[in-house]
């Protein structure tokens, strides 16, 4: 019986593309007493794997916290796997406003000590004595009250690209850091102010609201379902958005646009930008904001040092990071001396308007057949080498290069070398070389595209 993911991200991405089915990105959580988290975890994995559900889930004695990608046609069946448990009957599923079929490429369900690392001793206060839940309309109204203090309980790299106007945005790296900071900062307003809090999906506020009520705050409120649910409600009800910018999410997308305002800067050049990337150097993997121009010139790297490392042969890269602890850089998201334009305080003034998004869904709907895969990419020359595995291709064909990091990129084949010689057609077994104006990777697949 399968209890663990057995496919690589690349293999899973190819299966998703071949299926051509819309997937929904969603999240949910529930605090409950789970006697046997390991058995609970195994049962969930078996049920979800059968539904082709993917994502990242943490299970503990205190409950469950999940971010998932589910085929749209299996959505109700997925809900039934949750409602089979009494504590999840009628559970709220925060469905994303934007969807990406590659938001998650593995199914991971892990048993943890806690479903959120809050650093709190739950035995010292009543974790069920939570704040008042507010829907989007009510949340907008209470923000207009001059006696309201609104606090963002997310981390610095999240609030930097988007937050509620007027919110306190602690410059912290973990949720547990923000609790004593806010408690000290607002200690003189425990009785005369409305303490209103929000986070991505609501789970951090669920525990934080109980903590602050225990600390003596009289009027504690929280945004029901977090920013994800808020975005859905304002869209459905035609409400004005008090949130500005982009909502950071913990999947392949790394962000979900709420308003067209860009309030952050590229950490490398200062240009208005709110797109996060992970440094291409696997020995660094730093999360930071990078514009398209810097992404092209720096090849997805955070520094020249990391760029030089990525150009080395793979075995040399592995040797360089062998035995080294890279966790500090991985979790010090967006904080490095190499990042010249990192903001320490969240900005409220729009710097630019977001461009129209690429229609990823339309690309996925395009009829295509796999013809080969990437064999090598010559960075400086911007030339890709591909192996043809199935079907012939010809100059003039429209090609799709697809991969978890590259995304979905379409080019028209203007010229190619076949086995080192210029030619107009290539057959199975040939090696072709062509100009590619973006970086491709060994995990990328090559497709021939037809008009649907």
Tab-separated table of C-alpha atoms in Angstrom, residues 41-276:
chain	number	residue	atom	x	y	z
A	41	UNK	CA	-1.826	10.799	8.401
A	42	UNK	CA	-1.647	7.426	6.617
A	43	UNK	CA	-5.408	7.282	6.072
A	44	UNK	CA	-5.421	10.777	4.568
A	45	UNK	CA	-2.540	9.959	2.230
A	46	UNK	CA	-4.273	6.837	0.905
A	47	UNK	CA	-7.568	8.683	0.337
A	48	UNK	CA	-5.952	11.731	-1.278
A	49	UNK	CA	-3.536	9.793	-3.451
A	50	UNK	CA	-6.507	7.981	-4.993
A	51	UNK	CA	-7.993	11.368	-5.962
A	52	UNK	CA	-4.740	12.706	-7.476
A	53	UNK	CA	-4.663	15.361	-4.727
A	54	UNK	CA	-1.286	17.025	-4.222
A	55	UNK	CA	0.046	19.447	-1.629
A	56	UNK	CA	1.720	19.947	1.724
A	57	UNK	CA	-0.031	18.956	4.948
A	58	UNK	CA	1.035	18.952	8.605
A	59	UNK	CA	-0.737	16.761	11.146
A	60	UNK	CA	-0.258	16.881	14.923
A	61	UNK	CA	-2.083	15.977	18.118
A	62	UNK	CA	-3.561	19.500	17.965
A	63	UNK	CA	-5.038	19.283	14.440
A	64	UNK	CA	-4.333	19.648	10.730
A	65	UNK	CA	-2.952	22.395	8.460
A	66	UNK	CA	-3.035	21.848	4.693
A	67	UNK	CA	-2.337	23.564	1.366
A	68	UNK	CA	-3.543	21.469	-1.550
A	69	UNK	CA	-4.007	21.162	-5.312
A	70	UNK	CA	-7.022	19.049	-6.315
A	71	UNK	CA	-8.511	18.212	-9.742
A	72	UNK	CA	-11.668	20.291	-10.069
A	73	UNK	CA	-13.701	17.200	-10.930
A	74	UNK	CA	-12.579	15.556	-7.651
A	75	UNK	CA	-13.307	18.552	-5.426
A	76	UNK	CA	-16.478	17.188	-3.809
A	77	UNK	CA	-14.945	13.729	-3.370
A	78	UNK	CA	-11.982	15.414	-1.664
A	79	UNK	CA	-14.332	17.280	0.675
A	80	UNK	CA	-15.941	13.965	1.645
A	81	UNK	CA	-12.538	12.581	2.704
A	82	UNK	CA	-12.381	15.433	5.235
A	83	UNK	CA	-15.967	15.304	6.422
A	84	UNK	CA	-15.533	11.620	7.223
A	85	UNK	CA	-14.064	13.022	10.462
A	86	UNK	CA	-16.464	14.744	12.862
A	87	UNK	CA	-14.135	17.654	13.591
A	88	UNK	CA	-13.968	18.548	9.876
A	89	UNK	CA	-17.682	18.392	9.048
A	90	UNK	CA	-18.599	21.655	7.336
A	91	UNK	CA	-14.946	22.738	7.237
A	92	UNK	CA	-14.182	25.942	5.312
A	93	UNK	CA	-11.973	25.338	2.285
A	94	UNK	CA	-10.136	28.499	1.233
A	95	UNK	CA	-10.145	28.199	-2.557
A	96	UNK	CA	-7.605	30.430	-4.314
A	97	UNK	CA	-8.716	33.257	-6.598
A	98	UNK	CA	-5.971	32.379	-9.091
A	99	UNK	CA	-5.141	28.812	-10.061
A	100	UNK	CA	-2.009	27.191	-11.431
A	101	UNK	CA	-2.070	23.512	-12.309
A	102	UNK	CA	1.533	23.255	-11.076
A	103	UNK	CA	0.971	24.913	-7.686
A	104	UNK	CA	1.962	21.618	-6.011
A	105	UNK	CA	3.749	18.710	-7.648
A	106	UNK	CA	3.970	16.252	-4.756
A	107	UNK	CA	1.701	14.903	-2.058
A	108	UNK	CA	3.388	15.352	1.302
A	109	UNK	CA	1.653	14.620	4.608
A	110	UNK	CA	3.907	14.957	7.664
A	111	UNK	CA	3.381	14.368	11.374
A	112	UNK	CA	4.676	17.318	13.407
A	113	UNK	CA	4.674	18.405	17.044
A	114	UNK	CA	2.517	21.383	16.063
A	115	UNK	CA	0.672	22.386	12.914
A	116	UNK	CA	2.113	25.913	13.244
A	117	UNK	CA	5.451	26.635	14.932
A	118	UNK	CA	4.186	29.279	17.370
A	119	UNK	CA	6.538	28.635	20.301
A	120	UNK	CA	3.621	28.749	22.755
A	121	UNK	CA	2.896	26.483	25.679
A	122	UNK	CA	-0.733	25.617	25.045
A	123	UNK	CA	-1.194	24.403	28.614
A	124	UNK	CA	-0.788	27.955	29.954
A	125	UNK	CA	-3.927	29.413	28.334
A	126	UNK	CA	-7.274	28.414	26.830
A	127	UNK	CA	-6.580	27.912	23.107
A	128	UNK	CA	-10.337	27.649	22.399
A	129	UNK	CA	-11.087	31.153	23.745
A	130	UNK	CA	-10.499	32.813	20.375
A	131	UNK	CA	-11.297	36.245	18.985
A	132	UNK	CA	-14.403	37.277	17.051
A	133	UNK	CA	-14.341	36.106	13.416
A	134	UNK	CA	-15.033	38.840	10.859
A	135	UNK	CA	-16.110	38.388	7.248
A	136	UNK	CA	-14.778	40.740	4.560
A	137	UNK	CA	-17.564	43.340	4.868
A	138	UNK	CA	-17.293	43.417	8.668
A	139	UNK	CA	-13.512	43.572	8.446
A	140	UNK	CA	-13.686	46.584	6.129
A	141	UNK	CA	-16.064	48.311	8.529
A	142	UNK	CA	-13.965	47.803	11.655
A	143	UNK	CA	-10.881	49.118	9.850
A	144	UNK	CA	-12.716	52.453	9.532
A	145	UNK	CA	-13.042	52.691	13.335
A	146	UNK	CA	-10.354	55.061	14.739
A	147	UNK	CA	-10.103	52.813	17.805
A	148	UNK	CA	-8.907	49.889	15.687
A	149	UNK	CA	-5.338	48.619	15.579
A	150	UNK	CA	-4.794	46.108	12.766
A	151	UNK	CA	-1.831	43.732	12.914
A	152	UNK	CA	-0.316	41.563	10.194
A	153	UNK	CA	0.761	38.242	11.731
A	154	UNK	CA	2.776	37.150	8.717
A	155	UNK	CA	6.519	37.423	8.157
A	156	UNK	CA	8.444	40.279	6.542
A	157	UNK	CA	8.742	38.684	3.094
A	158	UNK	CA	4.962	38.196	3.025
A	159	UNK	CA	3.855	41.682	4.085
A	160	UNK	CA	6.476	43.361	1.882
A	161	UNK	CA	4.551	42.575	-1.308
A	162	UNK	CA	1.066	43.189	0.063
A	163	UNK	CA	-0.841	44.049	3.261
A	164	UNK	CA	-3.878	45.868	4.617
A	165	UNK	CA	-3.565	49.635	4.564
A	166	UNK	CA	-2.603	50.974	7.994
A	167	UNK	CA	-1.542	47.597	9.365
A	168	UNK	CA	1.354	47.058	11.751
A	169	UNK	CA	3.744	44.770	9.858
A	170	UNK	CA	6.451	43.405	12.180
A	171	UNK	CA	9.845	42.897	10.533
A	172	UNK	CA	10.094	39.293	11.729
A	173	UNK	CA	11.190	36.020	10.201
A	174	UNK	CA	8.871	33.701	12.145
A	175	UNK	CA	5.379	33.841	13.598
A	176	UNK	CA	6.664	33.160	17.113
A	177	UNK	CA	8.813	36.334	16.989
A	178	UNK	CA	5.824	38.589	16.365
A	179	UNK	CA	3.817	37.592	19.454
A	180	UNK	CA	5.981	39.207	22.197
A	181	UNK	CA	6.783	42.199	19.958
A	182	UNK	CA	3.099	43.001	19.425
A	183	UNK	CA	2.250	42.298	23.066
A	184	UNK	CA	4.861	44.805	24.222
A	185	UNK	CA	4.052	47.376	21.541
A	186	UNK	CA	0.325	47.418	22.360
A	187	UNK	CA	0.436	46.806	26.117
A	188	UNK	CA	-1.093	50.230	26.878
A	189	UNK	CA	-4.149	49.593	24.665
A	190	UNK	CA	-5.500	46.336	26.081
A	191	UNK	CA	-8.873	47.800	27.027
A	192	UNK	CA	-9.450	50.863	24.843
A	193	UNK	CA	-8.600	49.556	21.343
A	194	UNK	CA	-9.898	46.923	18.950
A	195	UNK	CA	-7.059	44.496	18.283
A	196	UNK	CA	-7.759	43.225	14.750
A	197	UNK	CA	-5.473	40.601	13.260
A	198	UNK	CA	-5.053	38.783	9.976
A	199	UNK	CA	-2.788	36.254	8.253
A	200	UNK	CA	-2.757	34.229	5.019
A	201	UNK	CA	-5.485	31.671	5.695
A	202	UNK	CA	-6.497	32.325	9.308
A	203	UNK	CA	-4.598	29.609	11.161
A	204	UNK	CA	-1.988	31.835	12.809
A	205	UNK	CA	-4.679	34.208	14.059
A	206	UNK	CA	-6.673	31.340	15.521
A	207	UNK	CA	-3.940	30.706	18.095
A	208	UNK	CA	-2.762	34.324	18.347
A	209	UNK	CA	-6.233	35.670	19.191
A	210	UNK	CA	-6.525	33.233	22.126
A	211	UNK	CA	-3.017	34.193	23.266
A	212	UNK	CA	-3.785	37.920	23.261
A	213	UNK	CA	-7.096	37.444	25.070
A	214	UNK	CA	-5.112	35.557	27.707
A	215	UNK	CA	-2.714	38.524	27.839
A	216	UNK	CA	-5.614	40.799	28.821
A	217	UNK	CA	-6.768	42.302	25.511
A	218	UNK	CA	-10.520	42.856	25.770
A	219	UNK	CA	-11.582	43.409	22.137
A	220	UNK	CA	-9.891	40.855	19.897
A	221	UNK	CA	-10.980	40.211	16.306
A	222	UNK	CA	-9.615	38.133	13.431
A	223	UNK	CA	-10.200	37.980	9.692
A	224	UNK	CA	-12.128	34.788	8.990
A	225	UNK	CA	-10.282	32.625	6.483
A	226	UNK	CA	-7.456	35.132	6.224
A	227	UNK	CA	-6.488	37.079	3.110
A	228	UNK	CA	-7.336	34.145	0.836
A	229	UNK	CA	-10.993	34.120	1.908
A	230	UNK	CA	-11.110	37.942	2.018
A	231	UNK	CA	-10.021	38.139	-1.634
A	232	UNK	CA	-12.730	35.702	-2.666
A	233	UNK	CA	-15.444	37.525	-0.707
A	234	UNK	CA	-14.669	41.027	-2.006
A	235	UNK	CA	-14.693	39.654	-5.538
A	236	UNK	CA	-18.024	37.865	-5.089
A	237	UNK	CA	-19.698	40.748	-3.211
A	238	UNK	CA	-18.191	43.660	-5.148
A	239	UNK	CA	-16.565	45.148	-2.031
A	240	UNK	CA	-13.643	47.604	-2.093
A	241	UNK	CA	-10.305	46.059	-1.189
A	242	UNK	CA	-8.601	47.377	1.934
A	243	UNK	CA	-5.722	45.072	1.051
A	244	UNK	CA	-3.150	46.462	-1.354
A	245	UNK	CA	-0.787	44.443	-3.531
A	246	UNK	CA	-0.180	40.710	-3.627
A	247	UNK	CA	-0.829	37.917	-1.134
A	248	UNK	CA	2.173	35.639	-0.602
A	249	UNK	CA	1.190	31.967	-0.807
A	250	UNK	CA	3.205	28.858	0.054
A	251	UNK	CA	3.064	26.991	-3.224
A	252	UNK	CA	4.723	27.118	-6.623
A	253	UNK	CA	2.997	30.454	-7.428
A	254	UNK	CA	4.556	32.295	-4.442
A	255	UNK	CA	1.884	34.969	-4.748
A	256	UNK	CA	-1.754	35.657	-5.584
A	257	UNK	CA	-2.637	39.116	-6.882
A	258	UNK	CA	-5.327	40.972	-4.918
A	259	UNK	CA	-4.991	44.459	-6.438
A	260	UNK	CA	-3.012	45.712	-9.422
A	261	UNK	CA	-0.743	47.798	-7.172
A	262	UNK	CA	2.935	46.899	-6.891
A	263	UNK	CA	4.248	48.211	-3.565
A	264	UNK	CA	7.643	46.489	-3.380
A	265	UNK	CA	10.921	46.641	-5.284
A	266	UNK	CA	13.266	44.238	-6.988
A	267	UNK	CA	15.855	43.492	-4.305
A	268	UNK	CA	18.655	43.737	-6.857
A	269	UNK	CA	17.936	46.867	-8.930
A	270	UNK	CA	15.098	48.681	-7.112
A	271	UNK	CA	12.625	48.489	-9.984
A	272	UNK	CA	8.940	48.102	-8.912
A	273	UNK	CA	8.372	44.372	-8.602
A	274	UNK	CA	6.549	41.872	-6.382
A	275	UNK	CA	7.599	38.527	-7.864
A	276	UNK	CA	9.516	36.219	-5.538
